[in-house]
mmCIF file of C-alpha atoms in Angstrom:
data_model
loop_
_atom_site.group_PDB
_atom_site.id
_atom_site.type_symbol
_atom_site.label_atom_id
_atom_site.label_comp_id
_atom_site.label_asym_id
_atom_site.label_seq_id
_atom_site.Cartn_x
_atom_site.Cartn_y
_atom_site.Cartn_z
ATOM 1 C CA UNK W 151 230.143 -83.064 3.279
ATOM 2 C CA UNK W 152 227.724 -82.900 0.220
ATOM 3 C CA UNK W 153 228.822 -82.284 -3.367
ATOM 4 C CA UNK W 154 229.526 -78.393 -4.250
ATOM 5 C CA UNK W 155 230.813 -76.894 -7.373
ATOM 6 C CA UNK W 156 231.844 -79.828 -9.499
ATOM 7 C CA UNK W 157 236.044 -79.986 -9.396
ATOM 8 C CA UNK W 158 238.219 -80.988 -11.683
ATOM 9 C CA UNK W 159 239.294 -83.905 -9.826
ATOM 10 C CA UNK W 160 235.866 -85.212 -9.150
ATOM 11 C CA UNK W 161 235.216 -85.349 -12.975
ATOM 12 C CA UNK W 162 238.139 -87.373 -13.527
ATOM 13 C CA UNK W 163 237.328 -89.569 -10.562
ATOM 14 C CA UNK W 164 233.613 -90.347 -12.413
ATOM 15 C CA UNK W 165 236.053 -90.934 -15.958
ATOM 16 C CA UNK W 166 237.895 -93.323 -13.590
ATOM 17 C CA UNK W 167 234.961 -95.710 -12.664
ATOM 18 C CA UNK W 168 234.152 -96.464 -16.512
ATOM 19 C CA UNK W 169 236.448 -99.539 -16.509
ATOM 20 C CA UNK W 170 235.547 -102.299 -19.367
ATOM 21 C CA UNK W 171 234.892 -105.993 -17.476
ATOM 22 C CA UNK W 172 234.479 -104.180 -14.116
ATOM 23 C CA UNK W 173 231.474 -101.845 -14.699
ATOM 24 C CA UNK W 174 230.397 -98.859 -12.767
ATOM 25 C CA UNK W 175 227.081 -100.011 -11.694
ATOM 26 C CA UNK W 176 224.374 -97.284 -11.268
ATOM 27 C CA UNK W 177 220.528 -98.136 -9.342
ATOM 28 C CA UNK W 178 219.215 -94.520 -11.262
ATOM 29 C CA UNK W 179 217.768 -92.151 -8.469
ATOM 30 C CA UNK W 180 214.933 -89.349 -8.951
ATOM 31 C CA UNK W 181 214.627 -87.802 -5.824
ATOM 32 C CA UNK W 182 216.989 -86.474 -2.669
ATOM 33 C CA UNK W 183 215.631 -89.845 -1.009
ATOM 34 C CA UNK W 184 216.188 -92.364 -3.467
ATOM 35 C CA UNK W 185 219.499 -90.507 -4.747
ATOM 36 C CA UNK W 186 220.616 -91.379 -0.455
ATOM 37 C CA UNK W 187 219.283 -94.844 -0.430
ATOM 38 C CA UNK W 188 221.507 -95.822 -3.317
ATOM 39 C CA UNK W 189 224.694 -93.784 -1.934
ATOM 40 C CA UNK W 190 224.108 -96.096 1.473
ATOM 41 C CA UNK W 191 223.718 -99.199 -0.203
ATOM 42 C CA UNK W 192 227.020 -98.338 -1.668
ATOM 43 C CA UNK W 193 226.597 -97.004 -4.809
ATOM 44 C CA UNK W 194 229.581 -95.438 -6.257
ATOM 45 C CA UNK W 195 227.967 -92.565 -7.532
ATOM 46 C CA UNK W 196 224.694 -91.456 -8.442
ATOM 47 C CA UNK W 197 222.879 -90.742 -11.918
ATOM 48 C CA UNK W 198 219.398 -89.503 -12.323
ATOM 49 C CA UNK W 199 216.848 -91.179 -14.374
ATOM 50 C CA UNK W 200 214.768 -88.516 -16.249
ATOM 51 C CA UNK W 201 211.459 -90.651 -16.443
ATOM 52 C CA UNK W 202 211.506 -90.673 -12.865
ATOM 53 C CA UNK W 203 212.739 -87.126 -11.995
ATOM 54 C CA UNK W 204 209.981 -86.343 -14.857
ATOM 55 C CA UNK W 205 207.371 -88.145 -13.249
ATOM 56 C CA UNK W 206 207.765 -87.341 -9.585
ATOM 57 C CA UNK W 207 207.591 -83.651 -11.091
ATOM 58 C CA UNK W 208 204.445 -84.318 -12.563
ATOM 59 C CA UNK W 209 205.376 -84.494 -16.029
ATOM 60 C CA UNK W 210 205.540 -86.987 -18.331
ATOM 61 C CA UNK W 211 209.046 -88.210 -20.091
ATOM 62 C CA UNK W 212 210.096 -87.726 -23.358
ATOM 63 C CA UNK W 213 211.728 -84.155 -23.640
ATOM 64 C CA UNK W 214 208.531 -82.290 -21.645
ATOM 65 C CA UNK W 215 209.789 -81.352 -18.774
ATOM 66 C CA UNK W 216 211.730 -77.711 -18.580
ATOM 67 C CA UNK W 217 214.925 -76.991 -17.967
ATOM 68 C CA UNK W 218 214.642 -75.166 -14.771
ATOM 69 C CA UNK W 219 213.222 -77.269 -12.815
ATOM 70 C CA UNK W 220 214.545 -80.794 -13.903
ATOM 71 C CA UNK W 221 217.975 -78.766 -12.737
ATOM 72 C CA UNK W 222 216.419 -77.834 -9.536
ATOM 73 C CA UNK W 223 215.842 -81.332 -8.982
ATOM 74 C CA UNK W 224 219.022 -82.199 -9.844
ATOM 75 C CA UNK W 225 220.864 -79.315 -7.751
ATOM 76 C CA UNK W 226 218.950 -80.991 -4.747
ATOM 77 C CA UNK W 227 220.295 -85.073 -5.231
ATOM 78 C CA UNK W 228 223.806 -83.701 -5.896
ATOM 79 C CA UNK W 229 223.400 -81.547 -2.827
ATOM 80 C CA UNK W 230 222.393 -84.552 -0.758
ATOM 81 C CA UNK W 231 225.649 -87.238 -1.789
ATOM 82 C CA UNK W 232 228.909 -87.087 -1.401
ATOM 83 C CA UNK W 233 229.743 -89.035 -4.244
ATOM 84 C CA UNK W 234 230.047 -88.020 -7.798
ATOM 85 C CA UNK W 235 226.507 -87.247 -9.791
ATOM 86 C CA UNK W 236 225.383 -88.217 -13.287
ATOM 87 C CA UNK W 237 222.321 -86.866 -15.166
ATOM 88 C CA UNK W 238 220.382 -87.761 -17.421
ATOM 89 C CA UNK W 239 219.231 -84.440 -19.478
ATOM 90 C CA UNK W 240 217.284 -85.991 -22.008
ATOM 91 C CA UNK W 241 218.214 -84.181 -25.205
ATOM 92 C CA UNK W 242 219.631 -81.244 -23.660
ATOM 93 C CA UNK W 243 216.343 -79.601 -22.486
ATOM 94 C CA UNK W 244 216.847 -77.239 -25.716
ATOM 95 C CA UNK W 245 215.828 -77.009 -29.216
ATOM 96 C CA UNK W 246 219.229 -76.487 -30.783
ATOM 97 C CA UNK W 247 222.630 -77.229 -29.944
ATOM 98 C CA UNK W 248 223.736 -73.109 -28.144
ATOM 99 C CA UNK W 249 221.034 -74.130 -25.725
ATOM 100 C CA UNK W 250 222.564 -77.611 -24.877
ATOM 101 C CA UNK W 251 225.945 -75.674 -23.981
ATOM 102 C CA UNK W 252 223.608 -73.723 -21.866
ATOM 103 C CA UNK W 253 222.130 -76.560 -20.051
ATOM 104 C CA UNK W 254 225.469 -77.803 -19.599
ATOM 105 C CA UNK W 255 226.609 -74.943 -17.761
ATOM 106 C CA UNK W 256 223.148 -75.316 -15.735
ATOM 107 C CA UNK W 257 224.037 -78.652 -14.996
ATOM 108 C CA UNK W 258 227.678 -77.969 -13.859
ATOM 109 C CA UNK W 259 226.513 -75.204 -11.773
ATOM 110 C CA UNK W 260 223.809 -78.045 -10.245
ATOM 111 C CA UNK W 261 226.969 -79.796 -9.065
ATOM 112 C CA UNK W 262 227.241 -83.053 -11.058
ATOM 113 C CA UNK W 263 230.101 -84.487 -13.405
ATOM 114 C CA UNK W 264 228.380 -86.547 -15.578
ATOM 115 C CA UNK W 265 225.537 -86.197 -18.381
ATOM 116 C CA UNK W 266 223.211 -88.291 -20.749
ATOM 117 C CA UNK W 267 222.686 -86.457 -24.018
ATOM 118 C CA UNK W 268 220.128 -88.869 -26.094
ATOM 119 C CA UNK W 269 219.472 -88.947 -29.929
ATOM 120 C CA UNK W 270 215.614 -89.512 -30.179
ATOM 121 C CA UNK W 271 213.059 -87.133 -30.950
ATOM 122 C CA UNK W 272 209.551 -86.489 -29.683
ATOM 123 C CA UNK W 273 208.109 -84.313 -32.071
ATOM 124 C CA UNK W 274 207.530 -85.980 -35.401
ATOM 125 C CA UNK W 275 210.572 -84.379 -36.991
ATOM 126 C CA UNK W 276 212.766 -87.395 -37.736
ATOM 127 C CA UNK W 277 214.210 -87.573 -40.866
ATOM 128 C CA UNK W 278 216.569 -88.733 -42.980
ATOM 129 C CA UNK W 279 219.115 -91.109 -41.582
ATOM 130 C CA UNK W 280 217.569 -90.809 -38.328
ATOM 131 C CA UNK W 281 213.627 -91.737 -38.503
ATOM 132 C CA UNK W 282 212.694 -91.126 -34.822
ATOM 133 C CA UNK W 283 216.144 -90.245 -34.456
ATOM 134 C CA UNK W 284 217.843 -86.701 -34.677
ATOM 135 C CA UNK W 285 220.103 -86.216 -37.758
ATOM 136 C CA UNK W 286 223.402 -87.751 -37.018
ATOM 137 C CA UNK W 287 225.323 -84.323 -37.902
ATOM 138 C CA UNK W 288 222.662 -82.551 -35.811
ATOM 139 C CA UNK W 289 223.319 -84.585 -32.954
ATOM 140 C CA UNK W 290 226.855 -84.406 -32.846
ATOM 141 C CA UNK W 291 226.637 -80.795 -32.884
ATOM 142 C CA UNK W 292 224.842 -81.037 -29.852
ATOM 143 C CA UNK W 293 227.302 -83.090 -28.299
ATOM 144 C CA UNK W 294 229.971 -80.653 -29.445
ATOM 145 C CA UNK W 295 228.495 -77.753 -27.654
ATOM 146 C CA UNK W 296 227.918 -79.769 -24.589
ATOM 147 C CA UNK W 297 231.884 -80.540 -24.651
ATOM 148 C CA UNK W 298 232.672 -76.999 -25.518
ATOM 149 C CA UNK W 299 230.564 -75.303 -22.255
ATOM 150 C CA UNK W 300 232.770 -78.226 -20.128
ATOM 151 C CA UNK W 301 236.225 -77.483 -21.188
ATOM 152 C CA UNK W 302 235.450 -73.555 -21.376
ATOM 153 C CA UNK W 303 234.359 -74.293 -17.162
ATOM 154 C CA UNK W 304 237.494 -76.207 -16.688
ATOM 155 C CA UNK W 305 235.471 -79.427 -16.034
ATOM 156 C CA UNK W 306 235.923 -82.468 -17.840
ATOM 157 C CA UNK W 307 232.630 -83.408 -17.508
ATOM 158 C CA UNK W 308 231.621 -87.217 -18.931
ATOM 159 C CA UNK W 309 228.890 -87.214 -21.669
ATOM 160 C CA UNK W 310 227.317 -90.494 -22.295
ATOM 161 C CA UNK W 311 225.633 -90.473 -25.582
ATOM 162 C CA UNK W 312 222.834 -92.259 -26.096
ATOM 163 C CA UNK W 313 221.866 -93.739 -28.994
ATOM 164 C CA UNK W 314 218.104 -94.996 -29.486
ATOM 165 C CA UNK W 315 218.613 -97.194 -32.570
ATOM 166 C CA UNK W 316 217.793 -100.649 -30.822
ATOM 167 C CA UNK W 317 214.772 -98.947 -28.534
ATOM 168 C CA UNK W 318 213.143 -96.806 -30.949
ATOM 169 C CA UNK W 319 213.619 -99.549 -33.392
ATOM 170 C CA UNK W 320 215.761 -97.332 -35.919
ATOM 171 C CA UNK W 321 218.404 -99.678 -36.839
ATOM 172 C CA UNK W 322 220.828 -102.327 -35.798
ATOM 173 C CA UNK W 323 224.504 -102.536 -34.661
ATOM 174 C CA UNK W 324 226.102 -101.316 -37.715
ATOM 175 C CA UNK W 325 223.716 -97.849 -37.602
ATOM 176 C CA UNK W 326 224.581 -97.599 -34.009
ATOM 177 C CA UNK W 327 228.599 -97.699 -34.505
ATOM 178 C CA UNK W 328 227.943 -94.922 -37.239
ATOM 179 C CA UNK W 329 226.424 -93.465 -34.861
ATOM 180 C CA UNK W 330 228.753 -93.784 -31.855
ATOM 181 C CA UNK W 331 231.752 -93.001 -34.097
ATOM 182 C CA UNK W 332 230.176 -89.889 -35.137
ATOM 183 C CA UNK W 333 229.345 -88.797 -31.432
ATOM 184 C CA UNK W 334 232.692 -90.016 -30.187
ATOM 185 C CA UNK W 335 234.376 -87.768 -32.348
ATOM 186 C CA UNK W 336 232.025 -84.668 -31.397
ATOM 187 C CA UNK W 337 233.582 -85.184 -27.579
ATOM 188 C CA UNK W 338 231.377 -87.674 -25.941
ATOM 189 C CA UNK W 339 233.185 -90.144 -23.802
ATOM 190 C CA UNK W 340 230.913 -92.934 -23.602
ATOM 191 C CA UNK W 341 228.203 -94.436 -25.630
ATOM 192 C CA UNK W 342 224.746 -96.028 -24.063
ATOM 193 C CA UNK W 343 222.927 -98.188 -25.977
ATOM 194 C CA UNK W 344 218.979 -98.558 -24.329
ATOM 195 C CA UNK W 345 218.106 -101.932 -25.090
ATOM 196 C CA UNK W 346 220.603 -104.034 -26.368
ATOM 197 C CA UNK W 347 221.016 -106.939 -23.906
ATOM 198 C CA UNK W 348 221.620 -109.575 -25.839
ATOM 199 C CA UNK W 349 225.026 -111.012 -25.601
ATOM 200 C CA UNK W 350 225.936 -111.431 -29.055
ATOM 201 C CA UNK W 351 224.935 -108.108 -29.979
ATOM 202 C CA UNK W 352 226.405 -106.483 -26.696
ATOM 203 C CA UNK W 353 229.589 -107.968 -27.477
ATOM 204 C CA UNK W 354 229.510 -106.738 -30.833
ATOM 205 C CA UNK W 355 228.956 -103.182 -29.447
ATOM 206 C CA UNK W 356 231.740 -103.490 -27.006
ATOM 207 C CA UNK W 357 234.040 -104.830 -29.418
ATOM 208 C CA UNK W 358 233.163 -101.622 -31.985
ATOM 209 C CA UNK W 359 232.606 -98.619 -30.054
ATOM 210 C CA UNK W 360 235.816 -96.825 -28.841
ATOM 211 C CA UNK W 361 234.938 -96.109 -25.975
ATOM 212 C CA UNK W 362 233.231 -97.099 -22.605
ATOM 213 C CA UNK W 363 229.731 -99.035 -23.414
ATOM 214 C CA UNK W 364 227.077 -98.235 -21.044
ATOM 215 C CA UNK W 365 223.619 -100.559 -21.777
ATOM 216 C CA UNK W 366 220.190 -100.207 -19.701
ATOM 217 C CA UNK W 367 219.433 -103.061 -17.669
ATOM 218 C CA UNK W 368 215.893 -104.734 -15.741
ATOM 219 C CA UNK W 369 214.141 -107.854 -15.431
ATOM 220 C CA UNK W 370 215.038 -110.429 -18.259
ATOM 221 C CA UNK W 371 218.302 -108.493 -18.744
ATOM 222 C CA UNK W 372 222.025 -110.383 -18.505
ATOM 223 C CA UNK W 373 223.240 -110.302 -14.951
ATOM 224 C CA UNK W 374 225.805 -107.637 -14.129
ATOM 225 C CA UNK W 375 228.527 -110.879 -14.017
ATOM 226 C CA UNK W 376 227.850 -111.779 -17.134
ATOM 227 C CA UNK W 377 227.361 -108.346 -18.572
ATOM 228 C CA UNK W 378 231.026 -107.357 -17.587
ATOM 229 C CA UNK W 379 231.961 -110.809 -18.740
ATOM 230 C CA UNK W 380 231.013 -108.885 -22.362
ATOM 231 C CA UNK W 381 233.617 -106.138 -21.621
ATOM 232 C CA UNK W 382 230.294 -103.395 -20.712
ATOM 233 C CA UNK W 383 231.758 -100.359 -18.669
ATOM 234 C CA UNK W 384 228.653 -99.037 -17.320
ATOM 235 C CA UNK W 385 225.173 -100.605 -16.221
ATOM 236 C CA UNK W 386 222.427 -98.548 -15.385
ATOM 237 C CA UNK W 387 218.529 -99.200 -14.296
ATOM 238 C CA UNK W 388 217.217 -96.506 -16.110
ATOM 239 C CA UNK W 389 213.591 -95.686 -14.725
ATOM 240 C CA UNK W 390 212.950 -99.459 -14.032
ATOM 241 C CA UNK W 391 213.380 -98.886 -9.715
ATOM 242 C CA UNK W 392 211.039 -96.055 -9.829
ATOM 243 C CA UNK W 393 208.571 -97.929 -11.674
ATOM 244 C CA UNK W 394 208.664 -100.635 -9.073
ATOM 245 C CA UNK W 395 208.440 -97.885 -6.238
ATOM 246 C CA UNK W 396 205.366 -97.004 -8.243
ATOM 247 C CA UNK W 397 203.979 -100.154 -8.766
ATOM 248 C CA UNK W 398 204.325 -101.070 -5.199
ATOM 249 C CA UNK W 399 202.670 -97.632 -4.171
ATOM 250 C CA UNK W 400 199.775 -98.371 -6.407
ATOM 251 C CA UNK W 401 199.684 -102.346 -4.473
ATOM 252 C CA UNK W 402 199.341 -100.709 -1.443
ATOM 253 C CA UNK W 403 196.861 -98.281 -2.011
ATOM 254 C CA UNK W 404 194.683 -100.654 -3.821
ATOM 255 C CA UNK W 405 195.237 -103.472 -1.402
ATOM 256 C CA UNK W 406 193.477 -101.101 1.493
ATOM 257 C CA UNK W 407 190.807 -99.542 -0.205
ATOM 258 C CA UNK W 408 189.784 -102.748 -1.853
ATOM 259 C CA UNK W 409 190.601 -105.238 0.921
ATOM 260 C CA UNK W 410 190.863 -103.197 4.010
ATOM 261 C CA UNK W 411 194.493 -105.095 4.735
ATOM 262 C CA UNK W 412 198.121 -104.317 4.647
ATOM 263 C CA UNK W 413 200.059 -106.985 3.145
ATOM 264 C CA UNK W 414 201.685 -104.708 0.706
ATOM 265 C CA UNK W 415 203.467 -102.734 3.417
ATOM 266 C CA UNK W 416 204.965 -105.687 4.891
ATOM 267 C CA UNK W 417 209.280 -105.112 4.469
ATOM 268 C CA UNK W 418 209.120 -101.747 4.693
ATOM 269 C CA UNK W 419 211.957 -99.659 5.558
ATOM 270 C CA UNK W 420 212.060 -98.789 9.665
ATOM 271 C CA UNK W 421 210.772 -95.556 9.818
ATOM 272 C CA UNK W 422 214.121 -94.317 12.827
ATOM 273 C CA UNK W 423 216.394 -95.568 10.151
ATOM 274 C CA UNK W 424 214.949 -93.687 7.042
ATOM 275 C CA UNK W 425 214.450 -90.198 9.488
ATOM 276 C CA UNK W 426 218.126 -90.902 10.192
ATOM 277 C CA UNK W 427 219.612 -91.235 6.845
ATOM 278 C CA UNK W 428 217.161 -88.786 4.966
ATOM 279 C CA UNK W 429 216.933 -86.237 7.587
ATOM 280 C CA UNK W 430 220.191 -85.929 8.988
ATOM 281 C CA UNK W 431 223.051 -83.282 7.827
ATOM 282 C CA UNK W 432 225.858 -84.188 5.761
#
């Protein structure tokens, strides 16, 4: 059976896997294919990476895709698990915060439990306290309306808030803690920090946000032991296994109309297996 209408006990199951020193550990999907392949290698749920739902849409990241059909997309992974669904909504997919509750109720109706509402901005507005960064009241209003269009559908739906202080280079631990504390209070229920890996400064994070840290991990990046070591509830990949899909596609191609050979396509997946898992009913 695939995911429906998000319940009420679904939502609290996704709360449930948020567990500091034993991390919910999420390989970010993009499609109904790679959202399956994570599910059967035992992923206990799924979240959507927006660069990669973005990109295999044929748009770039960064708050340019529409709302309609980065839903779509997401209606079709949660249709095609059975266990809970995260996404990752980018700024809300709307210019001010009655739009976010809008895009909540979008996403609820998509059938997942779970979103990422991030803080950065695209379009050369930054100001103030933020730089790159939305306006920490403006923000939290955001957040506020995405809590409000959850509890009004009876779901308690988990917003991650992410904060781009370390990755767009817009301040240090004691701006992000502002930040989260702000955000917090607005009704998220977990923070995500994009780039912050390193231990001192994870630790630092886990010890002052009050709540459930989520960080952004990939090659260089603390294993997941010694991440949860740190007290980090929540590890995600981010875009970083659709970039290596990508990268791999690009090997390929390049290797046979360079080389004529087909070393890049050794290890692939069997081909009965994949029309079993990705074609069969749930």
């Amino acid at each position: 059976m695939t995911n429906q209408k998000p319940t009420h006990e679904t939502a609290l199951a996704f709360h449930a896997l948020h567990i500091p020193g034993r991390p919910l550990v999420l390989p970010n999907a993009w499609d109904t294919a790679s959202a399956r392949l994570v599910e059967e290698a035992g992923a206990a749920a799924v979240a959507t990476t927006s660069a990669g739902l973005a990109w295999d849409l044929g748009t770039a990241d960064g708050d340019r895709l529409d709302r309609d059909r980065a839903l779509g997309a997401l209606a079709r992974v949660a249709a095609a698990v059975r266990v809970p669904v995260s996404a990752d909504i980018e700024s809300g997919y709307a210019k001010d915060a009655a739009g976010v509750g809008d895009t909540i109720r979008a996403v609820l109706a998509a059938g997942a439990v779970g979103v990422n509402i991030e803080d950065a901005l695209y379009d050369g507005e930054g100001v103030g306290d933020g730089g790159p960064l939305r306006l920490v009241a403006e923000q939290a209003e955001r957040i506020a309306a995405a809590r409000a269009a959850a509890d009004a559908a009876g779901v308690p739906l988990f917003i991650n808030a992410r904060i781009d202080t370390v990755l767009r280079g817009a301040g240090g631990v004691e701006e992000t803690l502002e930040r989260a504390a702000a955000f917090l209070a607005a009704g998220a229920d977990g923070i995500f920090v994009p780039g912050a890996v390193d231990p001192g400064a994870v630790k630092s994070l886990v010890a002052g946000v009050e709540g459930p840290l989520n960080v952004l991990v990939g090659p260089g990046a603390p294993s997941v032991a010694e991440l949860a070591a740190l007290g980090v509830a929540r590890i995600s990949t981010g875009s970083s296994i659709a970039q290596a899909v990508h990268a791999m596609v690009r090997r390929a191609a390049r290797e046979l109309l360079s080389a004529g050979t087909y070393d890049s396509l050794t290890g692939g997946l069997d081909y009965a297996e994949l029309n079993t898992l990705l074609g069969g009913a749930r």
